């Protein structure tokens, strides 16, 4: 989603800003802009479309300077045009603002400003902030930004420059991440530490309602009441230990990340499987044994793919730990008021750790006094820092907008957690030992599953023209059906739906015809025969069937039109292995349809607005 990078120091600022914007590019955006400031004033370049357009504009009309702010915008208020792109200027072009988040009372503020004679030049909510800062400025930028942010309702991460104080950048945060970068040649502000990788060594996270000022010489952080905050510095390399822009020979990040899954799973399990005690261990859960045993219910909350991982978690926890689980969309949970008893914990699942709805749901649970845990990939992200305890995925940076390795790593962590909770309850040492063995074999099984790629390519050729595709599975594989459909929708723009296979006959079967393929998840397991019957029902209506099944399964081969083979693994780990062909199928179909695999239309990697 929107990205901010700002720098002031002794280096030419434009290459730093462009490099930072490129590092944020994978998050999704539809326009970009920069503004520099010096004694002569503020200088602006903006373009709709990709950063390459902005770079071209800067080649045609170069900007120089050592202090500037920049932004990638993901349109919320107003279309993705040049006039709506950030930075936004006040009428006198004395101030420039870049903003992430949403100002909810922008219409009222806009009306008040227009009544005062201010002429707006964009449709954005951000522009009100620019005019407010200009109006409230009386010689001190920090004060003006502080007072302006007090008037807005909603969320913001902002960086502001002013022609009267060239060399100074002021930042402020409420609900939208912001970090300060500290480097040998200057200071920076960014929405993501990853954007600072080429020039900062240390970083400082801003907390909500904090204001900061950076100059070439130093940085300061204040509360809204102007009290100086003593902030902790973090080593950037430790936080962003996996900055990895290299495609390593793969044509797309998504494909690279699909192939990274055996290693990602190994990393997720590293040091966490305890053969001696036949259990798993986690360093950061921060639950003592009494609290652990006292947990009577878990609410898992997440969005998108992470929500699907939570649904698998529900089956895992119920079977292995015998703990009731509810999985809630974070966007729903945050506004619900469910009766929740004392011994319920909330578990947020998130790759980025910045998803606005998941963060809000976590905060609401915390406010109600519940213990909150997080499963998260991005170290130091807002959710990772705000949860009472948690588990990192260690999957490495996920750049592709379509989440792949984060999903399988999330399910793997949930499986380990279920074993851990189960071992404090009814799982015997022998049962625990068997489960640990099965987990250890998982990376090899995923390696083997990746061998289906050639078959997937052929299947993709046959179905890339489809207008609707159904994904069907039962029990552990029902959430994987949902995930397969989401992957396809996201990157190929084909309409797809996931269903529990038996639900078909209650309505969706009306969609089935010769043109509507169904992808069946049908490896051997307790409900194999039931799923086979559901498959027959589709075949009887001339629906093409693609089966994800054991390579040796003749029974499946007799019914299905195509079989994509996956290795046999125990049922509780099938979601991880069965996800692989679905990710590859979405990828191959997307390629055949000429879509932008890593940057699908309308989507953002990290959804930081409500
Ligand atoms: C996955 O492919 C998506 N792009 C999306 O659904 C994502 O999983 C969702 O936005 C949640 O993100 P998070 O895991 O970073 O919280």
Coordinates of C-alpha atoms and ligand atoms in Angstrom, one line a residue:
X1 CA 0.0 0.0 0.0
X2 CA 1.2 3.6 0.3
X3 CA 4.9 4.1 1.0
X4 CA 6.9 7.0 2.4
X5 CA 10.6 7.6 2.2
X6 CA 12.2 11.0 3.2
X7 CA 15.9 12.0 3.6
X8 CA 18.0 14.9 4.8
X9 CA 21.8 14.9 4.9
X10 CA 24.9 15.4 2.8
X11 CA 24.0 13.1 -0.2
X12 CA 22.1 13.8 -3.4
X13 CA 18.6 13.1 -2.2
X14 CA 16.9 11.9 -5.5
X15 CA 18.8 8.6 -5.9
X16 CA 18.1 7.8 -2.3
X17 CA 14.4 8.5 -2.6
X18 CA 14.0 6.6 -5.8
X19 CA 15.9 3.6 -4.4
X20 CA 13.7 3.7 -1.3
X21 CA 10.5 3.9 -3.4
X22 CA 11.7 0.9 -5.4
X23 CA 12.2 -1.0 -2.2
X24 CA 8.6 -0.3 -1.3
X25 CA 7.3 -1.0 -4.8
X26 CA 6.2 -4.5 -4.1
X27 CA 3.6 -3.2 -1.6
X28 CA 1.4 -2.0 -4.4
X29 CA 0.7 1.5 -5.6
X30 CA -0.6 3.4 -8.6
X31 CA 1.2 6.8 -8.6
X32 CA 4.4 8.2 -7.2
X33 CA 6.0 11.6 -6.4
X34 CA 8.9 13.4 -4.8
X35 CA 9.5 16.9 -3.4
X36 CA 12.8 18.5 -2.6
X37 CA 13.3 21.7 -0.6
X38 CA 16.1 24.3 -0.5
X39 CA 16.4 28.1 0.0
X40 CA 14.6 28.7 -3.3
X41 CA 11.5 26.7 -2.3
X42 CA 9.9 23.4 -2.8
X43 CA 10.3 21.5 -6.1
X44 CA 7.9 18.8 -7.1
X45 CA 7.6 15.9 -9.6
X46 CA 4.7 13.5 -9.6
X47 CA 3.4 10.8 -12.0
X48 CA 0.6 8.4 -12.2
X49 CA 1.6 4.8 -12.9
X50 CA 4.9 3.2 -12.0
X51 CA 8.1 4.6 -10.4
X52 CA 9.8 4.3 -13.8
X53 CA 7.4 7.0 -15.0
X54 CA 8.5 9.3 -12.1
X55 CA 12.2 8.4 -12.8
X56 CA 11.7 9.4 -16.5
X57 CA 10.1 12.7 -15.4
X58 CA 13.2 13.3 -13.2
X59 CA 15.5 12.5 -16.1
X60 CA 13.6 15.0 -18.3
X61 CA 13.5 17.7 -15.6
X62 CA 16.1 16.8 -13.0
X63 CA 15.8 17.9 -9.3
X64 CA 18.8 18.3 -7.1
X65 CA 19.2 18.8 -3.4
X66 CA 19.9 17.1 -0.1
X67 CA 16.5 17.1 1.5
X68 CA 13.3 15.7 0.2
X69 CA 10.2 13.5 0.7
X70 CA 8.6 10.9 -1.5
X71 CA 5.7 8.6 -1.7
X72 CA 4.0 5.8 -3.6
X73 CA 0.2 6.2 -3.4
X74 CA -2.4 3.4 -3.5
X75 CA -5.6 5.3 -4.4
X76 CA -8.3 5.6 -1.7
X77 CA -9.8 9.1 -2.1
X78 CA -9.8 10.0 -5.8
X79 CA -8.5 8.1 -8.8
X80 CA -4.8 7.3 -9.5
X81 CA -4.0 10.6 -11.3
X82 CA -1.0 12.9 -11.2
X83 CA -3.0 15.6 -9.3
X84 CA -4.0 13.1 -6.6
X85 CA -0.4 11.7 -6.2
X86 CA 1.6 12.8 -3.2
X87 CA 3.4 15.1 -2.1
X88 CA 0.6 17.7 -1.8
X89 CA 1.4 21.4 -1.5
X90 CA -0.4 24.2 0.2
X91 CA -1.5 27.1 -1.9
X92 CA 1.7 29.1 -1.5
X93 CA 3.9 26.0 -2.1
X94 CA 5.6 26.6 1.2
X95 CA 4.8 23.1 2.6
X96 CA 4.7 19.6 1.1
X97 CA 3.2 16.6 2.8
X98 CA 3.2 12.8 2.1
X99 CA 0.7 10.7 4.0
X100 CA -0.2 7.1 4.6
X101 CA -3.5 6.2 6.2
X102 CA -7.0 7.7 6.0
X103 CA -8.2 11.0 7.4
X104 CA -11.8 10.2 8.3
X105 CA -13.0 13.7 9.0
X106 CA -11.5 15.1 5.8
X107 CA -14.8 16.3 4.4
X108 CA -15.6 18.5 7.4
X109 CA -12.1 19.8 7.5
X110 CA -12.2 20.5 3.8
X111 CA -15.4 22.4 4.1
X112 CA -14.0 24.5 6.9
X113 CA -10.9 25.3 4.9
X114 CA -12.9 26.1 1.8
X115 CA -15.1 28.4 3.8
X116 CA -11.8 30.2 4.7
X117 CA -11.1 30.6 1.0
X118 CA -8.6 27.7 0.5
X119 CA -8.7 26.2 -3.0
X120 CA -8.1 22.5 -3.2
X121 CA -6.3 20.9 -6.1
X122 CA -6.9 17.2 -5.5
X123 CA -9.6 14.8 -4.4
X124 CA -7.5 13.4 -1.6
X125 CA -8.0 13.4 2.2
X126 CA -4.3 14.2 2.5
X127 CA -4.6 17.7 1.1
X128 CA -6.5 18.9 4.1
X129 CA -3.5 18.1 6.2
X130 CA -1.2 20.2 4.0
X131 CA -3.5 23.2 4.3
X132 CA -3.9 22.8 8.0
X133 CA -0.1 22.7 8.5
X134 CA 0.2 25.9 6.4
X135 CA -2.6 27.6 8.4
X136 CA -1.2 26.6 11.8
X137 CA 2.5 27.4 11.1
X138 CA 3.8 30.3 13.0
X139 CA 7.5 29.8 12.7
X140 CA 7.9 26.2 13.9
X141 CA 7.2 23.1 11.7
X142 CA 7.0 20.6 14.6
X143 CA 4.4 22.7 16.4
X144 CA 2.3 23.2 13.2
X145 CA 2.4 19.4 12.4
X146 CA 1.5 18.6 16.0
X147 CA -1.5 20.9 16.0
X148 CA -2.7 19.8 12.6
X149 CA -2.6 16.1 13.6
X150 CA -4.6 16.9 16.7
X151 CA -7.4 18.1 14.4
X152 CA -7.6 15.0 12.2
X153 CA -9.5 11.8 13.0
X154 CA -8.3 8.6 11.4
X155 CA -4.9 7.2 10.8
X156 CA -1.7 8.8 9.5
X157 CA 2.0 8.4 9.0
X158 CA 3.3 11.7 7.5
X159 CA 6.4 13.4 6.5
X160 CA 6.4 17.2 6.0
X161 CA 8.8 19.7 4.6
X162 CA 8.7 23.5 4.7
X163 CA 10.5 26.1 2.6
X164 CA 11.2 28.2 5.7
X165 CA 13.1 25.4 7.3
X166 CA 15.0 23.6 4.5
X167 CA 16.9 20.7 5.7
X168 CA 14.3 19.8 8.3
X169 CA 11.7 17.0 7.9
X170 CA 8.9 16.4 10.4
X171 CA 7.2 13.1 10.8
X172 CA 4.1 12.0 12.8
X173 CA 2.4 8.7 13.3
X174 CA -1.0 7.4 14.4
X175 CA -1.9 3.9 13.3
X176 CA 0.3 3.9 10.2
X177 CA 3.9 2.8 10.7
X178 CA 6.8 5.2 10.6
X179 CA 10.5 4.7 11.4
X180 CA 13.5 7.0 11.6
X181 CA 16.7 5.9 9.9
X182 CA 20.1 7.0 11.2
X183 CA 23.1 6.8 8.9
X184 CA 26.5 8.2 8.4
X185 CA 25.4 10.7 5.8
X186 CA 22.1 11.8 7.2
X187 CA 18.7 10.9 8.6
X188 CA 15.6 9.5 7.0
X189 CA 11.9 8.7 7.7
X190 CA 10.2 5.8 6.1
X191 CA 7.0 3.8 6.4
X192 CA 9.0 0.5 6.3
X193 CA 12.6 -0.2 7.5
X194 CA 13.2 -2.0 4.3
X195 CA 13.2 1.3 2.4
X196 CA 16.2 2.5 4.4
X197 CA 18.5 -0.3 3.5
X198 CA 20.9 1.6 1.3
X199 CA 21.8 4.5 3.7
X200 CA 20.8 3.9 7.3
X201 CA 22.5 1.7 10.0
X202 CA 20.2 2.2 13.0
X203 CA 16.4 2.7 13.2
X204 CA 13.9 4.0 15.7
X205 CA 10.3 3.1 15.6
X206 CA 7.8 5.8 16.2
X207 CA 4.8 5.0 18.4
X208 CA 1.3 6.3 17.9
X209 CA 0.9 10.0 18.7
X210 CA 4.6 10.7 18.5
X211 CA 6.2 13.4 16.4
X212 CA 9.7 13.5 15.1
X213 CA 12.1 15.9 13.5
X214 CA 15.1 15.0 11.5
X215 CA 17.9 17.3 10.3
X216 CA 21.3 16.4 8.7
X217 CA 22.8 16.6 12.2
X218 CA 20.3 14.8 14.4
X219 CA 16.8 13.5 15.2
X220 CA 14.4 14.0 18.1
X221 CA 11.1 12.4 19.0
X222 CA 8.3 14.0 21.1
X223 CA 4.9 13.1 22.5
X224 CA 2.0 15.3 21.5
X225 CA 2.5 17.1 24.7
X226 CA 6.0 18.1 23.6
X227 CA 7.8 15.8 26.0
X228 CA 11.0 14.4 24.5
X229 CA 10.9 10.6 24.2
X230 CA 14.0 8.5 25.0
X231 CA 13.8 6.0 22.1
X232 CA 15.5 2.7 21.7
X233 CA 17.6 2.3 18.6
X234 CA 17.7 -1.0 16.7
X235 CA 20.3 -2.3 14.3
X236 CA 18.7 -2.1 10.8
X237 CA 20.5 -5.3 9.7
X238 CA 19.0 -7.2 12.5
X239 CA 15.5 -6.0 11.9
X240 CA 15.7 -6.3 8.1
X241 CA 17.9 -9.4 8.0
X242 CA 16.4 -10.7 4.9
X243 CA 16.3 -7.8 2.5
X244 CA 16.4 -9.8 -0.7
X245 CA 15.6 -8.1 -3.9
X246 CA 17.4 -10.7 -6.0
X247 CA 15.3 -12.9 -8.1
X248 CA 18.0 -15.6 -8.1
X249 CA 17.3 -16.4 -11.7
X250 CA 13.5 -16.8 -11.2
X251 CA 11.3 -14.7 -13.6
X252 CA 9.0 -13.5 -10.7
X253 CA 9.2 -13.1 -7.0
X254 CA 6.1 -15.2 -6.6
X255 CA 7.7 -18.2 -8.3
X256 CA 10.9 -17.7 -6.3
X257 CA 8.9 -17.7 -3.1
X258 CA 6.9 -20.8 -4.1
X259 CA 10.2 -22.6 -4.6
X260 CA 11.6 -21.2 -1.3
X261 CA 9.0 -23.1 0.7
X262 CA 11.1 -26.1 1.7
X263 CA 13.7 -23.8 3.2
X264 CA 11.1 -21.5 4.7
X265 CA 9.5 -24.4 6.5
X266 CA 12.9 -25.5 7.8
X267 CA 13.5 -22.0 9.1
X268 CA 10.1 -21.9 10.8
X269 CA 10.9 -25.2 12.6
X270 CA 14.6 -24.4 13.3
X271 CA 15.3 -24.8 17.1
X272 CA 11.6 -25.3 17.9
X273 CA 11.2 -29.0 17.7
X274 CA 12.3 -30.8 20.8
X275 CA 12.7 -34.6 20.3
X276 CA 13.6 -35.3 23.9
X277 CA 10.4 -33.9 25.3
X278 CA 8.4 -34.8 22.1
X279 CA 7.0 -31.3 21.8
X280 CA 7.7 -27.9 20.2
X281 CA 9.2 -24.8 22.0
X282 CA 8.8 -21.1 21.4
X283 CA 11.0 -18.4 22.7
X284 CA 8.6 -15.5 22.6
X285 CA 5.2 -16.7 23.6
X286 CA 5.5 -15.2 27.1
X287 CA 3.0 -17.6 28.6
X288 CA 4.0 -19.4 31.8
X289 CA 2.9 -23.1 32.1
X290 CA -0.1 -22.1 34.3
X291 CA -1.4 -19.6 31.8
X292 CA -0.8 -22.1 29.0
X293 CA -2.8 -24.8 30.7
X294 CA -5.5 -22.2 31.6
X295 CA -6.3 -21.4 28.0
X296 CA -9.9 -22.5 27.3
X297 CA -10.6 -20.9 24.0
X298 CA -8.6 -19.2 21.2
X299 CA -9.9 -16.6 18.8
X300 CA -7.7 -16.5 15.7
X301 CA -8.0 -13.3 13.7
X302 CA -6.5 -12.4 10.3
X303 CA -7.3 -11.2 6.8
X304 CA -7.0 -12.9 3.4
X305 CA -4.5 -15.7 3.1
X306 CA -3.6 -15.4 6.8
X307 CA -7.3 -16.0 7.6
X308 CA -7.2 -19.2 5.6
X309 CA -4.1 -20.3 7.6
X310 CA -6.2 -19.6 10.7
X311 CA -9.0 -21.8 9.4
X312 CA -6.4 -24.7 9.1
X313 CA -5.3 -23.8 12.6
X314 CA -8.9 -24.3 13.8
X315 CA -8.8 -27.9 12.7
X316 CA -5.3 -28.4 14.0
X317 CA -6.0 -27.1 17.5
X318 CA -9.3 -28.9 17.9
X319 CA -7.7 -32.2 16.9
X320 CA -4.3 -32.0 18.5
X321 CA -4.9 -29.7 21.5
X322 CA -8.6 -30.1 22.0
X323 CA -9.0 -26.4 22.5
X324 CA -12.1 -24.7 20.9
X325 CA -11.1 -22.2 18.3
X326 CA -13.0 -19.5 16.5
X327 CA -11.5 -17.9 13.4
X328 CA -12.7 -14.3 12.7
X329 CA -12.0 -11.9 9.9
X330 CA -10.2 -9.1 11.7
X331 CA -12.3 -6.5 9.9
X332 CA -15.4 -8.1 11.5
X333 CA -13.9 -8.9 14.9
X334 CA -12.8 -5.3 15.4
X335 CA -16.4 -4.1 15.4
X336 CA -18.0 -7.0 17.1
X337 CA -18.7 -7.3 20.8
X338 CA -18.6 -11.0 21.3
X339 CA -19.0 -12.3 24.9
X340 CA -15.5 -13.5 25.6
X341 CA -14.6 -15.3 28.9
X342 CA -11.5 -14.7 30.8
X343 CA -9.5 -17.7 29.6
X344 CA -9.7 -16.8 26.0
X345 CA -6.6 -15.7 24.1
X346 CA -6.5 -13.9 20.8
X347 CA -4.1 -15.0 18.2
X348 CA -3.4 -12.6 15.3
X349 CA -2.0 -14.1 12.1
X350 CA -0.3 -11.8 9.7
X351 CA 2.6 -11.9 7.3
X352 CA 3.3 -8.2 7.3
X353 CA 2.4 -7.3 10.9
X354 CA 0.9 -4.1 9.6
X355 CA -2.6 -5.0 8.3
X356 CA -4.8 -2.3 9.7
X357 CA -7.8 -4.5 10.5
X358 CA -5.7 -7.2 12.2
X359 CA -3.9 -4.5 14.3
X360 CA -7.2 -3.0 15.3
X361 CA -8.7 -6.4 16.3
X362 CA -5.6 -7.2 18.3
X363 CA -5.8 -3.8 20.1
X364 CA -9.5 -4.3 20.8
X365 CA -8.8 -7.7 22.4
X366 CA -5.9 -6.2 24.4
X367 CA -8.2 -3.4 25.6
X368 CA -10.6 -6.0 26.9
X369 CA -7.8 -7.5 28.9
X370 CA -7.2 -10.7 26.9
X371 CA -3.7 -12.1 26.3
X372 CA -2.8 -11.4 22.7
X373 CA -0.4 -13.5 20.6
X374 CA 0.8 -13.0 17.0
X375 CA 2.2 -15.2 14.3
X376 CA 4.0 -12.8 12.1
X377 CA 6.7 -12.7 9.5
X378 CA 8.0 -9.1 9.6
X379 CA 10.3 -8.6 12.6
X380 CA 9.6 -5.4 14.5
X381 CA 6.3 -4.7 12.7
X382 CA 3.5 -3.0 14.6
X383 CA 1.6 -6.3 15.4
X384 CA 4.8 -8.1 16.4
X385 CA 5.6 -5.2 18.8
X386 CA 2.1 -4.8 20.3
X387 CA 1.2 -8.4 20.9
X388 CA 1.9 -9.8 24.4
X389 CA 3.8 -12.7 22.8
X390 CA 4.3 -14.3 19.5
X391 CA 6.1 -16.5 17.0
X392 CA 8.0 -15.3 14.0
X393 CA 7.8 -17.2 10.7
X394 CA 11.4 -16.5 9.7
X395 CA 10.2 -17.1 6.1
X396 CA 12.3 -14.2 4.7
X397 CA 10.9 -11.2 2.9
X398 CA 7.8 -12.0 0.9
X399 CA 7.7 -9.7 -2.1
X400 CA 5.1 -11.2 -4.3
X401 CA 1.7 -9.7 -3.5
X402 CA 0.2 -13.1 -3.7
X403 CA 1.2 -14.7 -0.4
X404 CA 2.7 -18.2 -0.8
X405 CA 5.6 -19.1 1.6
X406 CA 4.0 -17.1 4.4
X407 CA 0.9 -19.2 4.2
X408 CA 2.6 -22.5 4.4
X409 CA 4.9 -21.2 7.1
X410 CA 1.9 -19.9 9.1
X411 CA 0.3 -23.3 8.9
X412 CA 3.5 -24.9 10.0
X413 CA 3.8 -22.6 13.0
X414 CA 0.1 -23.3 13.9
X415 CA 0.8 -27.1 13.6
X416 CA 3.8 -26.7 16.0
X417 CA 1.7 -24.6 18.4
X418 CA -1.1 -27.2 18.3
X419 CA 1.4 -29.9 19.2
X420 CA 2.9 -27.6 22.0
X421 CA -0.6 -26.9 23.5
X422 CA -1.6 -30.6 23.0
X423 CA 1.4 -31.8 24.9
X424 CA 0.5 -29.8 27.9
X425 CA -2.9 -31.6 27.8
X426 CA -3.8 -35.0 26.5
X427 CA -1.1 -35.8 23.9
X428 CA 1.2 -38.6 25.1
X429 CA 4.9 -38.5 24.6
X430 CA 4.6 -41.2 22.0
X431 CA 2.0 -39.3 20.1
X432 CA 4.1 -36.1 20.4
X433 CA 7.2 -37.9 19.1
X434 CA 5.3 -39.2 16.0
X435 CA 4.0 -35.7 15.3
X436 CA 7.6 -34.2 15.6
X437 CA 8.9 -36.9 13.2
X438 CA 6.1 -36.0 10.7
X439 CA 6.9 -32.3 10.9
X440 CA 10.6 -33.0 10.3
X441 CA 9.8 -34.8 7.1
X442 CA 7.7 -31.9 5.8
X443 CA 10.3 -29.8 3.9
X444 CA 11.2 -32.9 1.8
X445 CA 7.6 -33.6 1.0
X446 CA 7.2 -30.0 -0.2
X447 CA 10.3 -30.4 -2.3
X448 CA 8.7 -33.4 -3.9
X449 CA 5.3 -31.6 -4.3
X450 CA 7.2 -28.9 -6.3
X451 CA 8.0 -31.6 -8.9
X452 CA 4.4 -31.3 -10.1
X453 CA 5.2 -28.1 -11.8
X454 CA 5.4 -29.5 -15.4
X455 CA 2.0 -31.2 -15.0
X456 CA 0.6 -28.0 -13.6
X457 CA 1.9 -26.1 -16.7
X458 CA -0.1 -28.5 -19.0
X459 CA -3.2 -28.2 -16.9
X460 CA -2.9 -24.4 -17.0
X461 CA -2.7 -24.5 -20.8
X462 CA -6.1 -26.3 -20.9
X463 CA -7.9 -24.0 -18.4
X464 CA -6.3 -20.5 -18.8
X465 CA -9.4 -19.4 -20.8
X466 CA -11.9 -20.4 -18.1
X467 CA -14.2 -17.7 -16.7
X468 CA -15.0 -19.5 -13.5
X469 CA -13.1 -22.1 -11.6
X470 CA -14.3 -23.9 -8.4
X471 CA -12.0 -25.2 -5.7
X472 CA -13.3 -28.0 -3.5
X473 CA -11.9 -29.8 -0.5
X474 CA -13.1 -31.1 2.9
X475 CA -11.9 -30.9 6.5
X476 CA -8.2 -29.8 6.6
X477 CA -8.4 -29.1 2.9
X478 CA -11.4 -26.9 2.9
X479 CA -9.4 -23.8 3.9
X480 CA -6.9 -24.8 1.2
X481 CA -9.7 -24.7 -1.4
X482 CA -10.5 -21.2 -0.3
X483 CA -6.8 -20.3 -0.5
X484 CA -6.4 -21.8 -4.0
X485 CA -9.4 -19.8 -5.2
X486 CA -8.0 -16.6 -3.7
X487 CA -4.6 -17.1 -5.3
X488 CA -6.2 -17.5 -8.7
X489 CA -8.5 -14.5 -8.4
X490 CA -5.7 -12.3 -7.2
X491 CA -3.2 -12.8 -10.0
X492 CA -5.2 -14.1 -13.0
X493 CA -8.5 -12.1 -12.5
X494 CA -10.5 -15.3 -13.1
X495 CA -13.5 -15.6 -10.9
X496 CA -13.0 -18.5 -8.5
X497 CA -14.7 -19.9 -5.5
X498 CA -13.7 -22.3 -2.8
X499 CA -16.2 -24.5 -1.1
X500 CA -16.4 -27.5 1.3
X501 CA -16.8 -30.1 -1.4
X502 CA -20.1 -31.4 0.0
X503 CA -21.6 -27.9 0.1
X504 CA -21.7 -27.9 -3.7
X505 CA -25.1 -29.5 -3.9
X506 CA -26.6 -26.8 -1.7
X507 CA -26.3 -24.2 -4.5
X508 CA -23.0 -23.7 -6.3
X509 CA -23.5 -26.9 -8.3
X510 CA -25.8 -24.8 -10.5
X511 CA -22.6 -23.2 -11.8
X512 CA -21.2 -26.4 -13.2
X513 CA -21.0 -27.0 -16.9
X514 CA -18.4 -28.1 -19.5
X515 CA -16.8 -24.6 -19.3
X516 CA -16.4 -24.6 -15.5
X517 CA -13.5 -26.6 -14.2
X518 CA -13.4 -27.8 -10.6
X519 CA -10.2 -28.4 -8.7
X520 CA -10.6 -31.2 -6.2
X521 CA -8.3 -31.7 -3.2
X522 CA -8.5 -35.4 -2.8
X523 CA -5.4 -37.0 -1.3
X524 CA -6.1 -40.1 0.8
X525 CA -7.6 -39.5 4.2
X526 CA -10.7 -40.0 6.4
X527 CA -13.0 -38.3 4.0
X528 CA -11.5 -39.6 0.7
X529 CA -14.6 -41.6 -0.3
X530 CA -16.9 -38.7 0.5
X531 CA -14.8 -36.3 -1.7
X532 CA -14.8 -39.0 -4.5
X533 CA -18.6 -39.0 -4.4
X534 CA -18.6 -35.2 -4.6
X535 CA -16.3 -35.5 -7.6
X536 CA -18.6 -37.9 -9.3
X537 CA -21.5 -35.4 -8.8
X538 CA -19.5 -32.8 -10.8
X539 CA -18.5 -35.3 -13.5
X540 CA -22.1 -36.3 -13.9
X541 CA -22.8 -32.7 -14.9
X542 CA -20.0 -32.7 -17.4
X543 CA -17.8 -30.4 -15.3
X544 CA -14.1 -30.8 -16.0
X545 CA -12.2 -32.1 -12.9
X546 CA -8.6 -31.4 -11.9
X547 CA -7.6 -33.6 -9.0
X548 CA -4.8 -32.9 -6.6
X549 CA -4.1 -36.4 -5.4
X550 CA -1.6 -39.1 -4.6
X551 CA 0.4 -40.0 -7.8
X552 CA -0.5 -43.7 -7.4
X553 CA -4.2 -43.2 -6.9
X554 CA -5.9 -45.1 -9.8
X555 CA -9.4 -44.5 -8.4
X556 CA -8.9 -40.7 -8.7
X557 CA -7.3 -41.1 -12.1
X558 CA -10.4 -43.0 -13.4
X559 CA -12.7 -40.1 -12.6
X560 CA -10.6 -36.9 -13.0
X561 CA -9.7 -35.4 -16.3
X562 CA -6.3 -34.3 -14.9
X563 CA -4.4 -35.4 -11.9
X564 CA -1.7 -33.2 -10.3
X565 CA 0.4 -35.5 -8.1
X566 CA 1.4 -34.6 -4.5
X567 CA 3.2 -36.8 -2.1
X568 CA 1.4 -38.7 0.6
X569 CA 1.7 -37.0 4.0
X570 CA -0.3 -37.3 7.2
X571 CA -3.7 -35.6 7.0
X572 CA -2.8 -32.8 9.5
X573 CA 0.0 -31.7 7.2
X574 CA -1.8 -32.1 3.9
X575 CA -2.8 -28.3 3.8
X576 CA 0.9 -27.4 3.4
X577 CA 1.7 -29.9 0.7
X578 CA -1.6 -29.4 -1.2
X579 CA -1.2 -25.6 -1.3
X580 CA 1.9 -26.0 -3.6
X581 CA 0.1 -27.1 -6.9
X582 CA -2.6 -24.5 -6.3
X583 CA 0.0 -21.7 -6.0
X584 CA 1.7 -23.0 -9.2
X585 CA -1.6 -23.3 -11.0
X586 CA -2.5 -19.7 -10.2
X587 CA 1.0 -18.6 -11.3
X588 CA 0.9 -20.4 -14.6
X589 CA -2.6 -19.3 -15.5
X590 CA -1.6 -15.7 -14.7
X591 CA 1.4 -15.9 -17.0
X592 CA -0.7 -17.4 -19.8
X593 CA -3.2 -14.5 -19.5
X594 CA -0.4 -12.0 -19.6
X595 CA -1.1 -10.6 -16.1
X596 CA 1.5 -8.9 -13.9
X597 CA 2.1 -11.7 -11.5
X598 CA 4.0 -9.8 -8.8
X599 CA 2.0 -6.6 -9.0
X600 CA -1.6 -7.6 -9.7
X601 CA -4.1 -4.8 -10.4
X602 CA -5.7 -3.0 -7.4
X603 CA -3.9 -5.0 -4.8
X604 CA -1.4 -4.0 -2.2
X605 CA 1.0 -6.2 -0.3
X606 CA 0.4 -4.7 3.0
X607 CA -3.1 -3.3 3.6
X608 CA -2.6 -0.5 6.0
X609 CA -5.9 1.2 5.6
X610 CA -9.2 0.0 7.1
Ligands
LIG1 C1 -2.6 -12.8 0.0 O1 -2.2 -13.4 -1.2 C2 -3.1 -11.5 0.0 N1 -2.4 -10.7 -0.9 C3 -3.8 -11.0 1.2 O2 -5.0 -11.6 1.2 C4 -3.1 -11.0 2.5 O3 -3.0 -12.3 3.0 C5 -3.9 -10.1 3.5 O4 -4.0 -8.8 3.1 C6 -3.4 -10.2 4.9 O5 -2.1 -9.7 5.0 P1 -1.1 -10.0 6.2 O6 -0.9 -11.4 6.3 O7 0.1 -9.2 5.9 O8 -1.9 -9.5 7.4

